[in-house]
PDB file of C-alpha atoms in Angstrom:
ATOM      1  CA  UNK A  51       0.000   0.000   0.000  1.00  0.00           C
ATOM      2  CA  UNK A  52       2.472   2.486   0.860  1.00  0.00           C
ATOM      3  CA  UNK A  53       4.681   1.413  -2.451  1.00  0.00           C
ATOM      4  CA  UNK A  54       1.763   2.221  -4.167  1.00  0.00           C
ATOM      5  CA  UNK A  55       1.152   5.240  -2.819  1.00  0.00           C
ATOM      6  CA  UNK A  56       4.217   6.525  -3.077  1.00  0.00           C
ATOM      7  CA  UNK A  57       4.578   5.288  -7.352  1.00  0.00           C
ATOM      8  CA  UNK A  58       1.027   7.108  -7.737  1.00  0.00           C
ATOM      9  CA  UNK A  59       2.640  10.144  -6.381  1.00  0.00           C
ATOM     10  CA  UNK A  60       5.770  10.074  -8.220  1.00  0.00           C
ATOM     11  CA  UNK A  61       3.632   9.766 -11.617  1.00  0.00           C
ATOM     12  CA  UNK A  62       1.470  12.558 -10.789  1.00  0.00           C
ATOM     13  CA  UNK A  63       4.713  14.762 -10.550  1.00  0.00           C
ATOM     14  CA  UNK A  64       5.997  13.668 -13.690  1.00  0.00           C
ATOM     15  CA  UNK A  65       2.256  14.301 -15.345  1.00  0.00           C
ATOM     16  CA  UNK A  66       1.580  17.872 -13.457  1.00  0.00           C
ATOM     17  CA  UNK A  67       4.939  19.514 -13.295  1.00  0.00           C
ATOM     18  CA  UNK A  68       7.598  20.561 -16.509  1.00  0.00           C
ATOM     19  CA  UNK A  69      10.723  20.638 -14.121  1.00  0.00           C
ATOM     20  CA  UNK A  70      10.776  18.391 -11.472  1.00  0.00           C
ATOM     21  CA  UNK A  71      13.790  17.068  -9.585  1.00  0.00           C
ATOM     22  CA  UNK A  72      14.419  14.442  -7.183  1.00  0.00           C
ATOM     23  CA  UNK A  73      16.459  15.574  -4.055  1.00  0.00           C
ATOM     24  CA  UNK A  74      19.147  12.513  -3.249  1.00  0.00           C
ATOM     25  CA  UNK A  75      21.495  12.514  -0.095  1.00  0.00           C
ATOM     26  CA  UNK A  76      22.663   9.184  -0.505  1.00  0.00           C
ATOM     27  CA  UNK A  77      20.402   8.235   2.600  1.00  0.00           C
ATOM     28  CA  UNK A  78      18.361   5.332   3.446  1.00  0.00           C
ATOM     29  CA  UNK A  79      14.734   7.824   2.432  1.00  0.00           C
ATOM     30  CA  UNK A  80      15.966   9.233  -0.617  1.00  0.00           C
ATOM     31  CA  UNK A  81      17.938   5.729  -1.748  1.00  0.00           C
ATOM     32  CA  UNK A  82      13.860   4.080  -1.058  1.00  0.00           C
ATOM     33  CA  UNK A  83      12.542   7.132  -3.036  1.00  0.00           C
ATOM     34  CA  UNK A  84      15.212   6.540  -5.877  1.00  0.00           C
ATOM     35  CA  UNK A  85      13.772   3.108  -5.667  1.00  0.00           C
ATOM     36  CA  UNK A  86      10.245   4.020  -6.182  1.00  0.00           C
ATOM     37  CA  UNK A  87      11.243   6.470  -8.680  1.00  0.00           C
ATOM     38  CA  UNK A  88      12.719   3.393 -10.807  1.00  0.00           C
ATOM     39  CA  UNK A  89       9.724   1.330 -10.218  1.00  0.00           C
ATOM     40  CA  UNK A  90       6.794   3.975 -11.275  1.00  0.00           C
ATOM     41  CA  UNK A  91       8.797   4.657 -15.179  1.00  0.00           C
ATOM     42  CA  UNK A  92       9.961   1.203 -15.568  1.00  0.00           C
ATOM     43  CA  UNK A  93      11.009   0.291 -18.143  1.00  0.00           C
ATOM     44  CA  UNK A  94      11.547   4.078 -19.121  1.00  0.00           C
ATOM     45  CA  UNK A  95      14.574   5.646 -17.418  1.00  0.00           C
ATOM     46  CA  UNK A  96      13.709   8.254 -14.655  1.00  0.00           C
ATOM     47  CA  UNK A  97      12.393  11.376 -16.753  1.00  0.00           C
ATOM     48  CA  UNK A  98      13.902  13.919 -14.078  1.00  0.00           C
ATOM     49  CA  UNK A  99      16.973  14.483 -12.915  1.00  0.00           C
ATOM     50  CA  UNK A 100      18.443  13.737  -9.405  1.00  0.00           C
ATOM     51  CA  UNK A 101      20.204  16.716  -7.528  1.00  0.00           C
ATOM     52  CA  UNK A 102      22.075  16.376  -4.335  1.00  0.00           C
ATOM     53  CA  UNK A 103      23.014  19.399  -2.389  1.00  0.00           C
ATOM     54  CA  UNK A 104      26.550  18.862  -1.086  1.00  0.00           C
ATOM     55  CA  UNK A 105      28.352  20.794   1.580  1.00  0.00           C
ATOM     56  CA  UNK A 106      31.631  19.569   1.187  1.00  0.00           C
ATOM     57  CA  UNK A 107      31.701  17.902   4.603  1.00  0.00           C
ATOM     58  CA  UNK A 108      29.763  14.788   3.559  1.00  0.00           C
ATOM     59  CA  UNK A 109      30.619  10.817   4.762  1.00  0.00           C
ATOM     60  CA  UNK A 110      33.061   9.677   1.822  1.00  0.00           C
ATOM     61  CA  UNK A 111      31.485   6.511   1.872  1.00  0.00           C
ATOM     62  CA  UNK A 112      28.019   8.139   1.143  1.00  0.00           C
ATOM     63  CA  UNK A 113      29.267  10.412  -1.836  1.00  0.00           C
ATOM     64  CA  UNK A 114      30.918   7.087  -3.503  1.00  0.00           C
ATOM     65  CA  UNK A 115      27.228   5.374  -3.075  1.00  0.00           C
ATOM     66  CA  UNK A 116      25.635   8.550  -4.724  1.00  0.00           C
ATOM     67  CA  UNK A 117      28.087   8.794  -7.534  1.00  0.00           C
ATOM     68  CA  UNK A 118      27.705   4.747  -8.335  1.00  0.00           C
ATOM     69  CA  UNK A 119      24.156   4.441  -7.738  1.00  0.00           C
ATOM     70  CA  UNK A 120      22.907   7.248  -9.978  1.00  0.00           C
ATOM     71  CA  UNK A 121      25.516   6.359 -12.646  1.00  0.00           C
ATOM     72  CA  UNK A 122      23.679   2.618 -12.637  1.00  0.00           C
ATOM     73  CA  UNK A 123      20.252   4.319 -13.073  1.00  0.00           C
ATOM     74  CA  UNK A 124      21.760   6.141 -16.287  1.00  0.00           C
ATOM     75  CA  UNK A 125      19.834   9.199 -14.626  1.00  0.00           C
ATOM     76  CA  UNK A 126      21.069  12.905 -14.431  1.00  0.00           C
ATOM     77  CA  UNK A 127      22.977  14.030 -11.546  1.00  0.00           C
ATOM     78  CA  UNK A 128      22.832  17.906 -10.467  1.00  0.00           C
ATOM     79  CA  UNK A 129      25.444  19.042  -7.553  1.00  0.00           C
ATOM     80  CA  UNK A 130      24.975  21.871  -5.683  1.00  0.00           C
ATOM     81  CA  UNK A 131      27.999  22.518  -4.131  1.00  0.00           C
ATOM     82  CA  UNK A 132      28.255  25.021  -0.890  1.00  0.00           C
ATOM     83  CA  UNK A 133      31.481  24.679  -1.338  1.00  0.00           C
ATOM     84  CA  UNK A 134      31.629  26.235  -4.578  1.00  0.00           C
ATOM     85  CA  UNK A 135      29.585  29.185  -3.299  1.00  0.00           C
ATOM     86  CA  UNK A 136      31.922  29.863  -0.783  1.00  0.00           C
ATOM     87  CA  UNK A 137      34.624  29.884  -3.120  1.00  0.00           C
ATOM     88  CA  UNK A 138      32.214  32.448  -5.152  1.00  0.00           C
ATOM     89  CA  UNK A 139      32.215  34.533  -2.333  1.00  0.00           C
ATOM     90  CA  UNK A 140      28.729  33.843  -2.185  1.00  0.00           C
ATOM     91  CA  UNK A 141      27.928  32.543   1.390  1.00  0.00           C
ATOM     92  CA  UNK A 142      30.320  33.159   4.614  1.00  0.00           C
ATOM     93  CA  UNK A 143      31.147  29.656   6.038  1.00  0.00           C
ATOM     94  CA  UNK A 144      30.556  29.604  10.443  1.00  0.00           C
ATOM     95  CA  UNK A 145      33.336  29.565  12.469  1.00  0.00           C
ATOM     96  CA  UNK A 146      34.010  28.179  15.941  1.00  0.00           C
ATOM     97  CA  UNK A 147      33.883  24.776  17.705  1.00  0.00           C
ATOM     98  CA  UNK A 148      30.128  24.190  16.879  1.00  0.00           C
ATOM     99  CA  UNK A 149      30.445  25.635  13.278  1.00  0.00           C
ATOM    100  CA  UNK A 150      28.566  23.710  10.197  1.00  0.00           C
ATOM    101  CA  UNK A 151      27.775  23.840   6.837  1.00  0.00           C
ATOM    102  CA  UNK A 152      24.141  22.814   7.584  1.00  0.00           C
ATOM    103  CA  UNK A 153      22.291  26.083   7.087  1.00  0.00           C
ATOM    104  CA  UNK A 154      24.491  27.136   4.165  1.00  0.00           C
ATOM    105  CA  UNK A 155      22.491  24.258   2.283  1.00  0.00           C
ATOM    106  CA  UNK A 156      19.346  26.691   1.996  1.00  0.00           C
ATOM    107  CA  UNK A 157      20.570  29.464  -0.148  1.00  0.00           C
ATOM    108  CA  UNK A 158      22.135  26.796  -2.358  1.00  0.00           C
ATOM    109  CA  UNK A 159      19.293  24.709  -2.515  1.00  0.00           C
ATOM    110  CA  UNK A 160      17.321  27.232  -3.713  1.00  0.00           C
ATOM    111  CA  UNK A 161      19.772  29.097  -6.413  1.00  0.00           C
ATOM    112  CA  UNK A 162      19.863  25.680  -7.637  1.00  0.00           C
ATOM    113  CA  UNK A 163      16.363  25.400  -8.075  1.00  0.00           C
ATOM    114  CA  UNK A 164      16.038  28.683  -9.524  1.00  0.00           C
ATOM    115  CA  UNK A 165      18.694  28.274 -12.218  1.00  0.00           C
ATOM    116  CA  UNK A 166      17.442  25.135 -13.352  1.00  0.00           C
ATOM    117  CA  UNK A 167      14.013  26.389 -12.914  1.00  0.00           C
ATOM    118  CA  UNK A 168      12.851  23.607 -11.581  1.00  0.00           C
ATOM    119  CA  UNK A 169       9.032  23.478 -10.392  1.00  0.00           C
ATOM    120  CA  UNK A 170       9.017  20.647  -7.958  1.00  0.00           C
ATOM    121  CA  UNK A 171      11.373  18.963  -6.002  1.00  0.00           C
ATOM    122  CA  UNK A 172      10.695  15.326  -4.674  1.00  0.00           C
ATOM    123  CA  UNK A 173      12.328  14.746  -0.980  1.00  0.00           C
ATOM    124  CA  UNK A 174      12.248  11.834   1.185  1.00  0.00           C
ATOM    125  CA  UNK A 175      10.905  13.693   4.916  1.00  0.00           C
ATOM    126  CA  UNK A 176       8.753  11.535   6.430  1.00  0.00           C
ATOM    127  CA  UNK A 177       5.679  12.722   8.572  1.00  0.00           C
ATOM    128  CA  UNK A 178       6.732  10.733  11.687  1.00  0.00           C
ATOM    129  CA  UNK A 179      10.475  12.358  11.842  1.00  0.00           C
ATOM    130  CA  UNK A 180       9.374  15.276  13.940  1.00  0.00           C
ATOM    131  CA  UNK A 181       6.179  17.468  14.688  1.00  0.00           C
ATOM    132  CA  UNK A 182       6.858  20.029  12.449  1.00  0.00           C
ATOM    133  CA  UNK A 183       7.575  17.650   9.854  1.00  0.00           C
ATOM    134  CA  UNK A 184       3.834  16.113  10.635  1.00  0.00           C
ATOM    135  CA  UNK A 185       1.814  19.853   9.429  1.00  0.00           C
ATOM    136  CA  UNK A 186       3.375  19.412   5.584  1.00  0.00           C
ATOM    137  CA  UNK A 187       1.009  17.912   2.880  1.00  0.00           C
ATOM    138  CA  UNK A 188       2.353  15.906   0.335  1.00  0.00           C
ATOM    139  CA  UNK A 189       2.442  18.754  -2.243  1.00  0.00           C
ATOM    140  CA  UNK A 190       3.848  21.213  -0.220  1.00  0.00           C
ATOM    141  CA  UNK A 191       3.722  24.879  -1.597  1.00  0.00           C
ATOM    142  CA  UNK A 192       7.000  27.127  -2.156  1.00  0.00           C
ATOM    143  CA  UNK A 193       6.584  30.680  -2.506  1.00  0.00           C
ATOM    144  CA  UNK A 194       8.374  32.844  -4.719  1.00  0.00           C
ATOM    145  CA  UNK A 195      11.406  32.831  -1.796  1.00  0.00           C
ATOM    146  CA  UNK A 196      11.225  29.387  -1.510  1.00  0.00           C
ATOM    147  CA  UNK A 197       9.731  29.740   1.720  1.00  0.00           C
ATOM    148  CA  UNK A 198       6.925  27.601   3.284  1.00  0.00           C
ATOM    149  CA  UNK A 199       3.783  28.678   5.283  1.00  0.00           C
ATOM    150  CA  UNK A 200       1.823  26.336   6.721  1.00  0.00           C
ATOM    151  CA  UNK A 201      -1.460  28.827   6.137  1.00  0.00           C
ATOM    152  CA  UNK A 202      -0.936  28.757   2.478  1.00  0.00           C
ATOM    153  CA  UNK A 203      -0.990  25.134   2.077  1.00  0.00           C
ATOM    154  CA  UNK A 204      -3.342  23.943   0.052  1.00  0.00           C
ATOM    155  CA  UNK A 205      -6.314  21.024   0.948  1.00  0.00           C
ATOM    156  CA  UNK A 206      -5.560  17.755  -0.033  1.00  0.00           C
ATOM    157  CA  UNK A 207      -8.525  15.300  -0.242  1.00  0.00           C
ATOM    158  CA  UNK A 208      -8.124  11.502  -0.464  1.00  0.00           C
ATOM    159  CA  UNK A 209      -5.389  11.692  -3.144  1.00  0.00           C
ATOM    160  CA  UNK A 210      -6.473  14.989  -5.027  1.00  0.00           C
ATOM    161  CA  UNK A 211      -3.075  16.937  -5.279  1.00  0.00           C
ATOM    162  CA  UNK A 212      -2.873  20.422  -6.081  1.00  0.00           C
ATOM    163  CA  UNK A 213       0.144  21.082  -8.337  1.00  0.00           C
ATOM    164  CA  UNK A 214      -1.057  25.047  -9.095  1.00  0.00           C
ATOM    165  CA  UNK A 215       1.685  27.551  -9.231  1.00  0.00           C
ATOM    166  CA  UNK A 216       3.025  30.686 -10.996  1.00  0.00           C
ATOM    167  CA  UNK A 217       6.744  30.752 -12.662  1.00  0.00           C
ATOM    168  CA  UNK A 218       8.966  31.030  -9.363  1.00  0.00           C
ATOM    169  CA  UNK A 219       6.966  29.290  -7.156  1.00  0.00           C
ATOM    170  CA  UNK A 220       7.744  25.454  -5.993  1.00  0.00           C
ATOM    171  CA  UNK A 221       6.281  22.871  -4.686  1.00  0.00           C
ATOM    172  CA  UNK A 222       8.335  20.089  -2.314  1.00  0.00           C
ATOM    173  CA  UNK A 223       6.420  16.669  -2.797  1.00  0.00           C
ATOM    174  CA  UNK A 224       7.008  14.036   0.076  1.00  0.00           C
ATOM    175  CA  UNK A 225       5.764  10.175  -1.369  1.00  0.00           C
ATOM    176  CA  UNK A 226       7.421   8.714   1.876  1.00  0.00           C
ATOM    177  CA  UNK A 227       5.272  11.348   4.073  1.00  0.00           C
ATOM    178  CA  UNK A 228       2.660   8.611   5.636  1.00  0.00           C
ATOM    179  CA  UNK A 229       6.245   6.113   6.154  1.00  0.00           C
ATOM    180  CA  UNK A 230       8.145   6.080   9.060  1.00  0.00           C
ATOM    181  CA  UNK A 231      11.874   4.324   9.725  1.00  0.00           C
ATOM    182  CA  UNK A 232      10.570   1.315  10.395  1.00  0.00           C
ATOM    183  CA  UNK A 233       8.638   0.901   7.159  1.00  0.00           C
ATOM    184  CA  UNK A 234      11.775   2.321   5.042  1.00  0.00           C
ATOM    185  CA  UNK A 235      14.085  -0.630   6.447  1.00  0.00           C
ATOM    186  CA  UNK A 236      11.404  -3.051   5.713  1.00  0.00           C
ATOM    187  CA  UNK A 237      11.327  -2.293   2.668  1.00  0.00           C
ATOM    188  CA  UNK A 238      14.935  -1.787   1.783  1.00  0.00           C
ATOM    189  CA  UNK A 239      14.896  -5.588   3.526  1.00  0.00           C
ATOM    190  CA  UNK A 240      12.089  -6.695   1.161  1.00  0.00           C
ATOM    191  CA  UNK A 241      13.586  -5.026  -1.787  1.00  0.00           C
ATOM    192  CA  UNK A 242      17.323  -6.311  -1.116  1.00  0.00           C
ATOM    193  CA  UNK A 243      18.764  -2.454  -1.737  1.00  0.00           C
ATOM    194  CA  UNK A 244      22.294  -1.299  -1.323  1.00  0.00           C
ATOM    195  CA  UNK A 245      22.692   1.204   1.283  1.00  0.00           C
ATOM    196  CA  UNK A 246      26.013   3.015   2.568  1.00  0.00           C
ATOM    197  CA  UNK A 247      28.190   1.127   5.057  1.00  0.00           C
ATOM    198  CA  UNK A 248      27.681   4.021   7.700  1.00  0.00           C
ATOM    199  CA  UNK A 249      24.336   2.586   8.549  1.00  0.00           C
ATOM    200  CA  UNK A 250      25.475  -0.496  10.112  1.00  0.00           C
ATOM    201  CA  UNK A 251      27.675  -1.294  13.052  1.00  0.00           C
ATOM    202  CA  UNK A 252      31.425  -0.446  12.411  1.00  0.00           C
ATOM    203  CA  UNK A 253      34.226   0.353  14.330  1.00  0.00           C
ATOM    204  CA  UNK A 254      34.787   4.118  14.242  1.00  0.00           C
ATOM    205  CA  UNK A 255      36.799   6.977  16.164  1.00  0.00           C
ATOM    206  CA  UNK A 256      34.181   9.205  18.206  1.00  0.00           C
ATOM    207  CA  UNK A 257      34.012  11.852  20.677  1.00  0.00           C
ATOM    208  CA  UNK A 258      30.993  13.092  23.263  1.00  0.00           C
ATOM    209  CA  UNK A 259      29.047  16.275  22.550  1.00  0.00           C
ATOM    210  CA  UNK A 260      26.499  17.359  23.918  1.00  0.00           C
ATOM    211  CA  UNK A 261      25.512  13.796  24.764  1.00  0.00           C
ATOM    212  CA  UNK A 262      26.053  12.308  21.007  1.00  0.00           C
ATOM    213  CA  UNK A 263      28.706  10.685  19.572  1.00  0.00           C
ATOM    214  CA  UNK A 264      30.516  12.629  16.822  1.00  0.00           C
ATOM    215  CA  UNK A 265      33.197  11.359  14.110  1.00  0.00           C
ATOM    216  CA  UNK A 266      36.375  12.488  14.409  1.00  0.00           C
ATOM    217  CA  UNK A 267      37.230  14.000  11.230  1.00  0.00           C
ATOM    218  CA  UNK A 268      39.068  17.153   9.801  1.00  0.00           C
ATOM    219  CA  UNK A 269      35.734  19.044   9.557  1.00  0.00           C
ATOM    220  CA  UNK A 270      35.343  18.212  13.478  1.00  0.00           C
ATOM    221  CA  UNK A 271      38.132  17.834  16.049  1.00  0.00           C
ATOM    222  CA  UNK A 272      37.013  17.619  19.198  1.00  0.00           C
ATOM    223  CA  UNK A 273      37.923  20.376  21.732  1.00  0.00           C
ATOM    224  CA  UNK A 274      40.468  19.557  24.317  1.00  0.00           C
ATOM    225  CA  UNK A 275      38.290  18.573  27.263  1.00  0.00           C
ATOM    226  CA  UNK A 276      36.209  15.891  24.680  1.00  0.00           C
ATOM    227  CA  UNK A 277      38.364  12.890  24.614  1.00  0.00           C
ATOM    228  CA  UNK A 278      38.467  10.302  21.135  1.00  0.00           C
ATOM    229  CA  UNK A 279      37.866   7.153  21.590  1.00  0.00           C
ATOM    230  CA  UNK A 280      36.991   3.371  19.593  1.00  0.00           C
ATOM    231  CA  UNK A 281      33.339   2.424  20.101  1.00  0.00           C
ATOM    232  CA  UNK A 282      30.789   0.076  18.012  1.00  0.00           C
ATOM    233  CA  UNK A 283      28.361   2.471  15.770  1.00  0.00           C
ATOM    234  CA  UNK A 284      25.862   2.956  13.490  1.00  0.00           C
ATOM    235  CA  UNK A 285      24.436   6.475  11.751  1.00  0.00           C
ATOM    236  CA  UNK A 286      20.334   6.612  11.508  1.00  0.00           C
ATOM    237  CA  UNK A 287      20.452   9.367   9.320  1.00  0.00           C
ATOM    238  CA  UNK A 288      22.972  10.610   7.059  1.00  0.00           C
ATOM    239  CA  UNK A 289      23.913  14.386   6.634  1.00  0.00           C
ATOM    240  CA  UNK A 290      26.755  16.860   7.436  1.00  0.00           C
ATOM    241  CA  UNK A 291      29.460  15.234   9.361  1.00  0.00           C
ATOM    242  CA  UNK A 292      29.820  18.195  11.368  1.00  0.00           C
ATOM    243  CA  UNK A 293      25.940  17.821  12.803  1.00  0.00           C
ATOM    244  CA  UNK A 294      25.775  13.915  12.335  1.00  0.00           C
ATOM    245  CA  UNK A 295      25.669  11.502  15.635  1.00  0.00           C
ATOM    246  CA  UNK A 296      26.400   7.841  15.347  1.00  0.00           C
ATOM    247  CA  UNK A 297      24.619   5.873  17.962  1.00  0.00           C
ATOM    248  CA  UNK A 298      25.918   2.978  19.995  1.00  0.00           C
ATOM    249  CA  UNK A 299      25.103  -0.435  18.009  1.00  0.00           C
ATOM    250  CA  UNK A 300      26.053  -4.191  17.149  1.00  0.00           C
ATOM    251  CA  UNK A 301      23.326  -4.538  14.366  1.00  0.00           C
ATOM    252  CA  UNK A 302      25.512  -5.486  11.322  1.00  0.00           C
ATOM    253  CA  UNK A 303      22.841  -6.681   9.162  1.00  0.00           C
ATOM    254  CA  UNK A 304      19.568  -5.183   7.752  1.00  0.00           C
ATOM    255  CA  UNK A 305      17.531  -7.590   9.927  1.00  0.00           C
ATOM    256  CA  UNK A 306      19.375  -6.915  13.150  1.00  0.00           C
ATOM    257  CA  UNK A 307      18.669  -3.071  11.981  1.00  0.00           C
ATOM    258  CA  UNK A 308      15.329  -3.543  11.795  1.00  0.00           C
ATOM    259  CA  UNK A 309      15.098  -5.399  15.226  1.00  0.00           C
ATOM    260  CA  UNK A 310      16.890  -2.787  16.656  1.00  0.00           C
ATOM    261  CA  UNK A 311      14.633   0.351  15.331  1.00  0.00           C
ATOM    262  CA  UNK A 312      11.330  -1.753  16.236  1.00  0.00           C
ATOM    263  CA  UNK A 313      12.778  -1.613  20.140  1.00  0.00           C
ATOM    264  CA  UNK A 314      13.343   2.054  19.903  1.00  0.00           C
ATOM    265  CA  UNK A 315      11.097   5.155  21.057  1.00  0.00           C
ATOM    266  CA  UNK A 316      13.273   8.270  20.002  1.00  0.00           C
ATOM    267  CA  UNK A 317      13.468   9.432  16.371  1.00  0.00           C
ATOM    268  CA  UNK A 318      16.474   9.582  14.574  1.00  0.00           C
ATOM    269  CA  UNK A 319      16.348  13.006  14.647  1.00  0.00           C
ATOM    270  CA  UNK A 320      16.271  13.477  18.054  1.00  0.00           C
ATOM    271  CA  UNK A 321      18.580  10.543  18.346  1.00  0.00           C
ATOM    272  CA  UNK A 322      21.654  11.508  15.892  1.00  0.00           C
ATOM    273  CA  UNK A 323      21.026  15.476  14.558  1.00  0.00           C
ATOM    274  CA  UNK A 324      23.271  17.942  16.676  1.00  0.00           C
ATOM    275  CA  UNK A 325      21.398  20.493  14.515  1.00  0.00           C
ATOM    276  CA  UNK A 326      17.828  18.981  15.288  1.00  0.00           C
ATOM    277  CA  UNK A 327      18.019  19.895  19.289  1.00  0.00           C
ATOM    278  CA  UNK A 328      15.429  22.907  19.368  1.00  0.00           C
ATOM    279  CA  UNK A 329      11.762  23.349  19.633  1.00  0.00           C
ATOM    280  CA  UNK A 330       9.054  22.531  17.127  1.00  0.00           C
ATOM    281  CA  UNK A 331       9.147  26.576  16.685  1.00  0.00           C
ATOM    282  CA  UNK A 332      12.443  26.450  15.457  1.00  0.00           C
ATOM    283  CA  UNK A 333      12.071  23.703  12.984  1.00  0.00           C
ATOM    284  CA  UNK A 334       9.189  25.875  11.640  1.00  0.00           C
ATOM    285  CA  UNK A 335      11.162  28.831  11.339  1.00  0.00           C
ATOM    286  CA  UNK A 336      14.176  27.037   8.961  1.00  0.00           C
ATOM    287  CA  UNK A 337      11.341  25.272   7.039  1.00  0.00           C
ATOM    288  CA  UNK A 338      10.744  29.164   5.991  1.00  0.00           C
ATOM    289  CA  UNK A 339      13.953  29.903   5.578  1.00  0.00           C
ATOM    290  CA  UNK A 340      13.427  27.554   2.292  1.00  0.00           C
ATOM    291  CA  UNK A 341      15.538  23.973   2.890  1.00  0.00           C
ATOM    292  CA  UNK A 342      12.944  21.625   4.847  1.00  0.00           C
TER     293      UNK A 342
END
C-alpha cells in the first residue's frame, strides 16, 4: 500500500509539473525514493533528474554510493555545491567549535532550483520524523522565496493533489510522508537495496558532545576537554558530518537493523542530529527559511 502510494505520487509529478527534480542525499529515504522512482517509469529511465546538495563535509562513503548508484540508473545528476559558493564569495562559512555547513544548504538549494528552474522537487521527509515535519502535505507549496507557510498550504482530499503555481513558485512533494523508519528498512529488507556502510555497526573513532557521539574528522576535532575514543556504531540518518551523531550499536545486518529500530522510542532526529536539538518553533522557522 504504501509502495503504491508513493509510485502514484511520483507519476502525478511527472504528469503535473515541466521541471521536477528528485532531491538525493545518498540516505536510506531518498535511496527508497530513488527506488520508487525506478519502479513507477519502468522500463523508461527516470524522466527527471536527481540533484544532491553537497556541503563539502559529507561521509566519503556516502558520496561514492551517490556517484555509483545514480551512474547505474543512467539518470542525471545535479550538484549543488556550498562549497563552490563559498569559493564564489557567495555565502560566509561559520566559524568556531560548533560551526557547520548545515544552514548554508538553503541558499544553495534554492539558487539551484532557480537556475534550473525547476518546479518541484521530490524529498524523502517523512511525517513521523518530527512534529513540524507532521503539518506538511504531500504537495507542499513554495513561494516565490522558496519559503513555506503552513497557512498557504493547500487542501488535499483523499489523493487529489494540487500542483497550481506561478513561474517562481515550488512545490516540495514528500511520497514517503505517511512512512516512518521502520517501514523504510522493511522495505529496503524486502527489496534487497544497497545502502552506505555508515548505517550499520562499524568500528569508528568518536568523541561526546552534547551527549552524542561525533566522528572524528578534519571538519570536526574535538575540543580539548572531549576525549576520542573506539566504540561500536551505526548512523540513523545521514547528513553533514559536522551535525551527524552515530549511535551505539552491534546490528551489522539489515535484519538486526530492523530489530533494533522496532525496540526504539526516540526518532532519529532526536537521536543523531546535533542540529535537530530545538523546539518545534524552530524547525518551523528554517522550514521558511526555504531547505525543509
Amino acid at each position: 500500500m504504501l509502495e503504491a502510494e508513493a509510485i502514484f505520487i511520483m507519476r502525478e509529478v511527472a504528469a503535473e509539473f515541466e521541471r521536477p527534480v528528485l532531491l538525493f542525499s545518498g540516505g536510506k529515504d531518498s535511496i527508497v525514493l530513488l527506488r520508487i522512482a525506478e519502479k513507477a517509469f519502468w522500463p523508461a529511465k527516470i524522466p527527471f533528474p536527481v540533484m544532491h546538495v553537497d556541503t563539502g563535509h559529507n561521509f566519503p562513503e556516502v558520496v561514492e554510493f551517490r556517484d555509483r548508484r545514480v551512474a547505474e540508473l543512467g539518470a542525471r545528476l545535479i550538484v549543488a555545491s556550498v562549497q563552490e559558493a563559498i569559493d564564489r564569495g557567495e555565502l560566509v562559512e561559520e566559524r568556531g567549535a560548533r560551526a557547520s555547513r548545515n544552514r548554508l544548504q538553503t541558499p544553495v538549494l534554492l539558487e539551484a532550483i532557480a537556475a534550473h528552474q525547476l518546479d518541484a522537487a521530490i524529498g524523502g521527509a517523512r511525517r513521523d520524523e518530527e512534529k513540524a515535519r507532521a503539518k506538511e502535505r504531500v504537495f507542499s507549496f513554495r513561494d516565490e522565496f522558496g519559503q513555506w507557510d503552513p497557512r498557504n498550504q493547500r487542501p488535499e482530499l483523499w489523493h487529489l493533489f494540487n500542483g497550481m503555481h506561478v513561474r517562481g513558485e515550488h512545490l516540495r512533494v514528500f511520497p514517503l510522508s505517511n512512512w516512518t523508519e521502520l517501514d523504510i528498512w522493511r522495505y529496503v529488507e524486502r527489496e534487497g537495496l544497497e545502502i552506505p556502510s555508515i548505517y550499520f555497526a562499524h568500528e569508528r573513532e568518536v568523541f561526546e558532545r552534547d551527549g552524542m557521539l561525533m566522528a572524528v574528522s578534519e571538519y570536526l576535532p574535538p575540543l580539548a576537554s572531549e576525549k576520542p575514543f573506539v566504540a561500536s556504531v551505526r548512523y540513523r540518518t545521514v547528513g553533514d558530518m559536522t551535525c551527524t551523531a552515530a549511535v551505539r550499536s552491534t546490528a551489522a545486518t539489515v535484519t538486526t537493523v530492523v530489530a533494533e529500530i522496532a525496540a526504539t522510542r526516540i526518532t532519529e532526529r532526536g537521536q543523531s542530529r546535533a542540529d535537530d536539538q530545538f523546539s518545534e518553533a524552530a524547525m518551523e522557522d528554517r522550514k521558511r527559511e526555504g531547505y525543509f
